[in-house]
PDB file of C-alpha atoms in Angstrom:
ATOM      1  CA  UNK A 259      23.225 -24.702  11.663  1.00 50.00           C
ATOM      2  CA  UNK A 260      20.612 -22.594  10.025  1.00 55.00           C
ATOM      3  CA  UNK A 261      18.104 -24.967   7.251  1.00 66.00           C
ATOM      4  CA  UNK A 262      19.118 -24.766   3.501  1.00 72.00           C
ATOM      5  CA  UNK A 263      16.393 -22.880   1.178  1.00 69.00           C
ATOM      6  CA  UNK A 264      15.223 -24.351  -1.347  1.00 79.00           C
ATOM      7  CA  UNK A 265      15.255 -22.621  -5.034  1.00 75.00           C
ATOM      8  CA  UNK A 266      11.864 -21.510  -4.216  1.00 82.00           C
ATOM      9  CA  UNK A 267      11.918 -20.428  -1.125  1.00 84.00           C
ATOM     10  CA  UNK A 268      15.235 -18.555  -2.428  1.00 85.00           C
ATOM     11  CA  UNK A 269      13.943 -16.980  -4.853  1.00 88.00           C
ATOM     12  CA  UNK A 270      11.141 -15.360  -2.861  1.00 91.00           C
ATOM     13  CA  UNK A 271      13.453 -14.186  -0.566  1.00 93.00           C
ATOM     14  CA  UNK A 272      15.090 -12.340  -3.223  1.00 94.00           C
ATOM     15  CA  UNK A 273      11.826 -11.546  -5.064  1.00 95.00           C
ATOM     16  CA  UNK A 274      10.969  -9.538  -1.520  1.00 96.00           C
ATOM     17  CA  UNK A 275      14.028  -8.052  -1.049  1.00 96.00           C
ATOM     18  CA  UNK A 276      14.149  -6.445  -4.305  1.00 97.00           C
ATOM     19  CA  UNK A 277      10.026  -5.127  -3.736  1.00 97.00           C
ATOM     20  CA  UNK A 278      11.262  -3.702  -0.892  1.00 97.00           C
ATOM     21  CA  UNK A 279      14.299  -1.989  -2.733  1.00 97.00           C
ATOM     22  CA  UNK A 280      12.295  -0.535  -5.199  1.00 97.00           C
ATOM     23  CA  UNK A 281       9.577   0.229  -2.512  1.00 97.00           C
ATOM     24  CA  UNK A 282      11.941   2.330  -0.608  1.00 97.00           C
ATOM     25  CA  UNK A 283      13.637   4.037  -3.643  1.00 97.00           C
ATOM     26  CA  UNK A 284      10.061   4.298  -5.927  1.00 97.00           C
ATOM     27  CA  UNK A 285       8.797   6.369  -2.549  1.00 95.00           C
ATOM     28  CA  UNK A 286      12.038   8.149  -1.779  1.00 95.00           C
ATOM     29  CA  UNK A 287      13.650   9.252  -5.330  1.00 96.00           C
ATOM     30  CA  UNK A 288      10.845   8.836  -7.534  1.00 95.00           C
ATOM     31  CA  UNK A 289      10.229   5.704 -10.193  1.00 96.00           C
ATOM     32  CA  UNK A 290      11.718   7.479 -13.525  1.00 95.00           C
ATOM     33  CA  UNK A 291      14.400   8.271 -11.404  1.00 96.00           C
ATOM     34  CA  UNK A 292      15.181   5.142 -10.445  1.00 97.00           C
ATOM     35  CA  UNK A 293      16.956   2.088 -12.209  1.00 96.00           C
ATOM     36  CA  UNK A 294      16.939  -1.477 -11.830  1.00 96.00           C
ATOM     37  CA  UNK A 295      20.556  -1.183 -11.619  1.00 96.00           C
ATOM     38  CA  UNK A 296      20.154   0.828  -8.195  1.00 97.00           C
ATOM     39  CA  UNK A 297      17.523  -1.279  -7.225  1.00 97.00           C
ATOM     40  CA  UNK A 298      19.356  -4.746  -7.258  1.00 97.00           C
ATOM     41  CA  UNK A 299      22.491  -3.043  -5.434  1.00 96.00           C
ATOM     42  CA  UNK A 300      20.242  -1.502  -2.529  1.00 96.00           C
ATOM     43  CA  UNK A 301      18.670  -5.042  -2.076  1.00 96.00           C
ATOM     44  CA  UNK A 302      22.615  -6.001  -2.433  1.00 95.00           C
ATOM     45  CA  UNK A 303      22.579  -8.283  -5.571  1.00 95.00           C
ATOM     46  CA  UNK A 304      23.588  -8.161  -9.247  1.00 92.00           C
ATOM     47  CA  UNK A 305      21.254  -6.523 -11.898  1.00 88.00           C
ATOM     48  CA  UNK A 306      20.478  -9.944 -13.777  1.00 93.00           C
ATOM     49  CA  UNK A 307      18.552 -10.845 -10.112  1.00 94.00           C
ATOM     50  CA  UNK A 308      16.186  -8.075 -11.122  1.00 95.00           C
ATOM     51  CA  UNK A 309      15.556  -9.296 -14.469  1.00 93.00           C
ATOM     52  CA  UNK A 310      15.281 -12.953 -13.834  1.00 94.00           C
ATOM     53  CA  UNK A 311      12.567 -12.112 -11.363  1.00 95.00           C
ATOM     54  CA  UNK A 312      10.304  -9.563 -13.437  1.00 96.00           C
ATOM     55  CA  UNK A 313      10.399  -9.126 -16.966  1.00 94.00           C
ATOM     56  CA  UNK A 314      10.734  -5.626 -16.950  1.00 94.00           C
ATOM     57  CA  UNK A 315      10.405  -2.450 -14.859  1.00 95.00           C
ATOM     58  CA  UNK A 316       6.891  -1.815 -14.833  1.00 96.00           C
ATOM     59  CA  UNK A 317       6.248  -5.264 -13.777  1.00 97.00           C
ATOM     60  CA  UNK A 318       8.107  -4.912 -10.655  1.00 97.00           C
ATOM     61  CA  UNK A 319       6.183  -1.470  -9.793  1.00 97.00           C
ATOM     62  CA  UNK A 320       3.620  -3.165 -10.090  1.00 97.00           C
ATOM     63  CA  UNK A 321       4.511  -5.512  -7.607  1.00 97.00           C
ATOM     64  CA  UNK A 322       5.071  -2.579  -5.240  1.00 97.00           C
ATOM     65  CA  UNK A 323       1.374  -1.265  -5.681  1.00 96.00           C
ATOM     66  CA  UNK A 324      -0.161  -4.839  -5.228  1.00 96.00           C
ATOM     67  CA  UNK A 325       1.816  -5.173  -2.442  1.00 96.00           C
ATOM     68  CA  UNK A 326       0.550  -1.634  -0.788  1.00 94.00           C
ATOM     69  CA  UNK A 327      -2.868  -2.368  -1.816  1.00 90.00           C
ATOM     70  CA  UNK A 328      -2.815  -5.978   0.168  1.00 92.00           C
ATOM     71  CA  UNK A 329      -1.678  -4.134   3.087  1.00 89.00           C
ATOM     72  CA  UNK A 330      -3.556  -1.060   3.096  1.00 86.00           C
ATOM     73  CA  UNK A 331      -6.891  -3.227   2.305  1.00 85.00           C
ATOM     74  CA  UNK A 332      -5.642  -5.603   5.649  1.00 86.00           C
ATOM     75  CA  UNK A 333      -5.533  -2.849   7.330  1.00 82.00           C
ATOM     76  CA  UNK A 334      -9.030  -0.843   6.824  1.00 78.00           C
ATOM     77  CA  UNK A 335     -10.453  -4.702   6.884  1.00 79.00           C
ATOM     78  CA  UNK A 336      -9.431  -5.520  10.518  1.00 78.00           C
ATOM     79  CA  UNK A 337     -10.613  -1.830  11.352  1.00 74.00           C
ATOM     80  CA  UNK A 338     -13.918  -2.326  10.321  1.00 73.00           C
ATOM     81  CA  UNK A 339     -14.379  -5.700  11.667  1.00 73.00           C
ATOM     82  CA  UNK A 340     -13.990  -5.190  15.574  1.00 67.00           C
ATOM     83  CA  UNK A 341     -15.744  -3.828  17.775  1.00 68.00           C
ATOM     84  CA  UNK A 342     -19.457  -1.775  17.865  1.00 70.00           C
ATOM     85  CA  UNK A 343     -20.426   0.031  15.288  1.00 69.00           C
ATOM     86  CA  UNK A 344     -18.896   3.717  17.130  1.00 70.00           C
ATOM     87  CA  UNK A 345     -15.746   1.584  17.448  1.00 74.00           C
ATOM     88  CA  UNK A 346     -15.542   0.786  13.360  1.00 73.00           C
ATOM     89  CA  UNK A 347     -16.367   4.372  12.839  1.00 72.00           C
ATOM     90  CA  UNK A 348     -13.492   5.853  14.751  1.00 73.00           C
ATOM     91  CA  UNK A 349     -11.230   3.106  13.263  1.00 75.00           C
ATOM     92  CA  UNK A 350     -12.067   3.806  10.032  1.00 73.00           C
ATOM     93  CA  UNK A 351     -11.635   7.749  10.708  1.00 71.00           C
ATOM     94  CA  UNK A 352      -8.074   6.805  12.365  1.00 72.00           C
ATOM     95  CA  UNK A 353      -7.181   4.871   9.069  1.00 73.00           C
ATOM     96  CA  UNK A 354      -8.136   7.446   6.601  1.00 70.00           C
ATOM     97  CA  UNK A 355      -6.108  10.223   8.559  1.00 67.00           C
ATOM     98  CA  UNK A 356      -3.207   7.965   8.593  1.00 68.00           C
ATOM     99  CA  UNK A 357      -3.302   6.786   4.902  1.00 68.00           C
ATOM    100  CA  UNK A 358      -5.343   9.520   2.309  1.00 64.00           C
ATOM    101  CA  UNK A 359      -2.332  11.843   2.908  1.00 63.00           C
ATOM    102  CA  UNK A 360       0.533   9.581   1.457  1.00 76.00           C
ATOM    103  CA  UNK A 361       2.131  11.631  -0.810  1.00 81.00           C
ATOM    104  CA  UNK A 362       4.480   9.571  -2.272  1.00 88.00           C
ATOM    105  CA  UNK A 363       2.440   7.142  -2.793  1.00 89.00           C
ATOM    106  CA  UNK A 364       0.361   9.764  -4.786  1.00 87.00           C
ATOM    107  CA  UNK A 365       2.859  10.842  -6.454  1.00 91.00           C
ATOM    108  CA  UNK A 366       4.369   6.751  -7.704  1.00 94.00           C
ATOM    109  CA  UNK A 367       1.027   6.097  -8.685  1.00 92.00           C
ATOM    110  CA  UNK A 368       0.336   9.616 -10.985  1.00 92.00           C
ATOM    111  CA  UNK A 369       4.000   8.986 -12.284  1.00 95.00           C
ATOM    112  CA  UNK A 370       2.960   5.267 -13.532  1.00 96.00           C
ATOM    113  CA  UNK A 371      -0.413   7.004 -14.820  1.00 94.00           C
ATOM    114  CA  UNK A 372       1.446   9.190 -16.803  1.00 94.00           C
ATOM    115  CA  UNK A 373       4.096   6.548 -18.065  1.00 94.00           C
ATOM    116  CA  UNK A 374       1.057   4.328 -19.273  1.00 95.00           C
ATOM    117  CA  UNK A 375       0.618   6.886 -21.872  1.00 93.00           C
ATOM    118  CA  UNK A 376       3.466   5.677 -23.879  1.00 91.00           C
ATOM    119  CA  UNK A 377       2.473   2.158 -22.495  1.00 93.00           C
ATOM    120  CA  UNK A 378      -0.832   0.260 -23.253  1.00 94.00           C
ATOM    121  CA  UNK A 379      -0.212  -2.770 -21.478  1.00 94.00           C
ATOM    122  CA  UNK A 380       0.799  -0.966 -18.400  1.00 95.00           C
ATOM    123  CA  UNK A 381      -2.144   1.366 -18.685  1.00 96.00           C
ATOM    124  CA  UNK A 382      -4.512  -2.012 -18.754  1.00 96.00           C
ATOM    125  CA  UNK A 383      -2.260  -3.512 -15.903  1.00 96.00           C
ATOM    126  CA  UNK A 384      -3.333   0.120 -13.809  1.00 96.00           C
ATOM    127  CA  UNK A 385      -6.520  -0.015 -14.575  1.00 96.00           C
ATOM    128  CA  UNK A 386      -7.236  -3.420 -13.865  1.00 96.00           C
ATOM    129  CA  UNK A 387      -6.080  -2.857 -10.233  1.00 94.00           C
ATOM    130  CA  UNK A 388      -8.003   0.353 -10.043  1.00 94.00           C
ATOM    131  CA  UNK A 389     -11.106  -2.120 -10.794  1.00 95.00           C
ATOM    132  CA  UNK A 390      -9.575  -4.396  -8.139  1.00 93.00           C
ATOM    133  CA  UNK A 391      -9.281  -1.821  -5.381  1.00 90.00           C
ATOM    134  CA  UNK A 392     -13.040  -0.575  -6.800  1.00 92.00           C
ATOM    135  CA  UNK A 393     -14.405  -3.935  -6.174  1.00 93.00           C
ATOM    136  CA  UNK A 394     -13.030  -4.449  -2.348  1.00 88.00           C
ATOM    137  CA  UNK A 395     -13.446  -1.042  -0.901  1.00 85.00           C
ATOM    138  CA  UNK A 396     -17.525  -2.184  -2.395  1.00 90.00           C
ATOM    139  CA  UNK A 397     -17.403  -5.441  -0.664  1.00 87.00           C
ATOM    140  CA  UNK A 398     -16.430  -3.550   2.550  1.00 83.00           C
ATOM    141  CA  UNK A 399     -18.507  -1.075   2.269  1.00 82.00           C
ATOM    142  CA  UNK A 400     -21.637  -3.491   1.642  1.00 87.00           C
ATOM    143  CA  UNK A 401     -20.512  -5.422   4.836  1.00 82.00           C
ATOM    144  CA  UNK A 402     -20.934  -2.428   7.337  1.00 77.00           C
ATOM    145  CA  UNK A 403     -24.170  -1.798   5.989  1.00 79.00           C
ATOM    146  CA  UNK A 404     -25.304  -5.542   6.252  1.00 82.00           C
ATOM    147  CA  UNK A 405     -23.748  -5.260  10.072  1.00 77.00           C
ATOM    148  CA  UNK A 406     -25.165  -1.983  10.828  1.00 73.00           C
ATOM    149  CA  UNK A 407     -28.348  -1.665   8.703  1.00 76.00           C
ATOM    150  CA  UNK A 408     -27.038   1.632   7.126  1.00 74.00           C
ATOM    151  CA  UNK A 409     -28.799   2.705   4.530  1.00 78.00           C
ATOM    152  CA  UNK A 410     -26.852   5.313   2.138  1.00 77.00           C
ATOM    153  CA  UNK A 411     -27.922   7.800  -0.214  1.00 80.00           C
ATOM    154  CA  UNK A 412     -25.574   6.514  -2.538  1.00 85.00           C
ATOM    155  CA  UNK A 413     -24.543   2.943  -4.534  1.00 90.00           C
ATOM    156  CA  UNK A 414     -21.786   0.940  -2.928  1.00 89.00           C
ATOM    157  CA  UNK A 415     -19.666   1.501  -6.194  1.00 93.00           C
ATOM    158  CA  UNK A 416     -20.306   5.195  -6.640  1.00 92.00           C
ATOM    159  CA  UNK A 417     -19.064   5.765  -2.917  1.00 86.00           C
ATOM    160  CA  UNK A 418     -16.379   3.304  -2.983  1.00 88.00           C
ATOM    161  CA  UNK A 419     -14.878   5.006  -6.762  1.00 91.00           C
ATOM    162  CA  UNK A 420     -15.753   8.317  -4.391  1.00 86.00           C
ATOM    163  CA  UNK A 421     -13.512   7.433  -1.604  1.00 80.00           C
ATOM    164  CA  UNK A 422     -10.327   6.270  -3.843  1.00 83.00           C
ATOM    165  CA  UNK A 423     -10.250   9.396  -5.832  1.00 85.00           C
ATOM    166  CA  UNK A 424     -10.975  11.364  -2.751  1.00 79.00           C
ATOM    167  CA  UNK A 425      -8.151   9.915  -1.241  1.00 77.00           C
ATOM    168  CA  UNK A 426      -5.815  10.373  -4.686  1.00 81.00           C
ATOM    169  CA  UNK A 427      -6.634  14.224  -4.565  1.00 81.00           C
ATOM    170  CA  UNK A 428      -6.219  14.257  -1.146  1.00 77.00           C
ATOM    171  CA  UNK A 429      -2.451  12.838  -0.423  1.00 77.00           C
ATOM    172  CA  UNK A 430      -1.557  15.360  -3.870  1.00 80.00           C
ATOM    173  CA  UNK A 431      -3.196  18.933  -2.067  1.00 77.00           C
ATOM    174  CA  UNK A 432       0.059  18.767   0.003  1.00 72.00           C
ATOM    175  CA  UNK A 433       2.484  18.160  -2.602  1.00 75.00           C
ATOM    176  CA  UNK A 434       3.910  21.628  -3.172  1.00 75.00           C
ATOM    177  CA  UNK A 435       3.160  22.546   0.827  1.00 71.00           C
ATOM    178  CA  UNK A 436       6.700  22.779   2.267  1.00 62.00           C
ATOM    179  CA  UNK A 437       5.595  21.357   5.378  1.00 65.00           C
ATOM    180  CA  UNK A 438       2.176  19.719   4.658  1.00 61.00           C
ATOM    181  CA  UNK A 439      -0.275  19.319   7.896  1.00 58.00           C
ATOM    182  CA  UNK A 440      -2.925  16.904   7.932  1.00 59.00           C
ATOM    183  CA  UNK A 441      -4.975  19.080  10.510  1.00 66.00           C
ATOM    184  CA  UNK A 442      -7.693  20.194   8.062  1.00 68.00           C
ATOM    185  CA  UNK A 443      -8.056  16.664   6.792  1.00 62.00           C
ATOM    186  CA  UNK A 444      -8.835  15.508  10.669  1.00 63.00           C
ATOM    187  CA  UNK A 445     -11.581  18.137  11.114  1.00 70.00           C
ATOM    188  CA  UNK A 446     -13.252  17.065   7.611  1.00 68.00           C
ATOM    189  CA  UNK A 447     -13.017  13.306   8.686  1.00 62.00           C
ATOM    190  CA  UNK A 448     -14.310  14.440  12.197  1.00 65.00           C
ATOM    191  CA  UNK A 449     -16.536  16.802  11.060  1.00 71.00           C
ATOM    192  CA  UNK A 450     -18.071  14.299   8.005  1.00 65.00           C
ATOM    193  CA  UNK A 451     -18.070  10.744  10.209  1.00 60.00           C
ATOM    194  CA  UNK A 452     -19.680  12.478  13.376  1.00 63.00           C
ATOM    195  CA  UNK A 453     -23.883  12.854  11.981  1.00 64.00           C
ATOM    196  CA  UNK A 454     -23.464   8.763  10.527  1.00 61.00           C
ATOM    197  CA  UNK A 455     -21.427   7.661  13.989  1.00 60.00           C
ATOM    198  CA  UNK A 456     -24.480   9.791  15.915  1.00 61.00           C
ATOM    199  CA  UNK A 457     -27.266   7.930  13.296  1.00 59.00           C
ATOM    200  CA  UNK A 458     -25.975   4.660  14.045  1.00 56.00           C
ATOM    201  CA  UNK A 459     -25.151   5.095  17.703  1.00 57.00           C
ATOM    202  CA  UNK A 460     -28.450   6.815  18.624  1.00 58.00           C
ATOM    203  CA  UNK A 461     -31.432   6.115  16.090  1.00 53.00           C
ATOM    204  CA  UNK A 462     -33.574   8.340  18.100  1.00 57.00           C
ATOM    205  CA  UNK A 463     -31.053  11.663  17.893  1.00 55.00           C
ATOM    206  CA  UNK A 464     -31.798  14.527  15.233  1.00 52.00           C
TER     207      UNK A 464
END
């Protein structure tokens, strides 16, 4: 006989299911496109479990970014933690080829840009994430120079604001490809990565 929840742990459950509703619809038919309506009955409750969990549609694409952003910052963490420093390097390089050509993702995030316009507090609520995601790609970035003894030609900040948009411009250049390849965007990785991974591998190389 499976355990009772309790009201909390219940209304997580639901709280998840309904992220990963909108996730899936947000990514698939767009987020103006998409009601709270369609998302309760894809996650297979009634509207009101929608609104008793987030107070309004923004909030709960929100949720959806912070949950990307938790995962995606997971992710590049454990790659640049393990292993020797040509190791992190080719992890890192594996990451960004897998994850600065999202589209959709793009694309959810420039469609909440542009519906901030009309909205103050959810242009604060973006940009206050944008500082978030700023501030850890820094703090990882600082820790593989501390590990490594890199020195860049370039702040920590600068390269880690850098990298975000870089990525942002990135997953959009496909957008209006009708079938996008991500073959250029391996050589630049390969082609950019290879003189640091050669620097830090073999001080003593040209």
């Amino acid at each position: 006989m499976s355990k009772r929840l309790s009201r909390s742990e219940s209304q997580a459950r639901t709280r998840a299911r309904l992220i990963e509703s909108a996730t899936e619809l947000y990514l698939r038919e767009g987020f103006a496109a998409t009601s709270n309506d369609q998302v309760a009955e894809t996650a297979g409750y009634s509207r009101g479990a929608v609104y008793s969990n987030f107070a309004s549609k923004e909030e709960l694409a929100l949720a959806v970014l912070d949950q990307h952003m938790a995962r995606q910052f997971e992710a590049v963490e454990h790659a640049l933690d393990h292993g020797t420093v040509a190791d992190r390097f080719a992890n890192f390089q594996q990451w960004l080829d897998q994850t600065l050509g999202e589209q959709q993702w793009a694309l959810l995030k420039a469609e909440l840009a542009l519906a901030a316009r009309r909205s103050p507090a959810l242009l604060e609520q973006l940009a206050a994430r944008d500082d978030q995601a700023r501030a850890t790609v820094t703090v990882l970035i600082e820790r593989v120079m501390s590990d490594t003894g890199l020195t860049l030609p370039i702040d920590p900040p600068t390269l880690a604001r850098l990298i975000l948009a870089l990525g942002r411009g990135i997953a959009l250049e496909g957008v209006t490809e009708p079938h996008p390849s991500g073959a250029w965007l391996t050589e630049f990785l390969r082609t950019t990565l290879q003189p640091v991974t050669l620097m830090l591998t073999d001080p003593e190389a040209p």
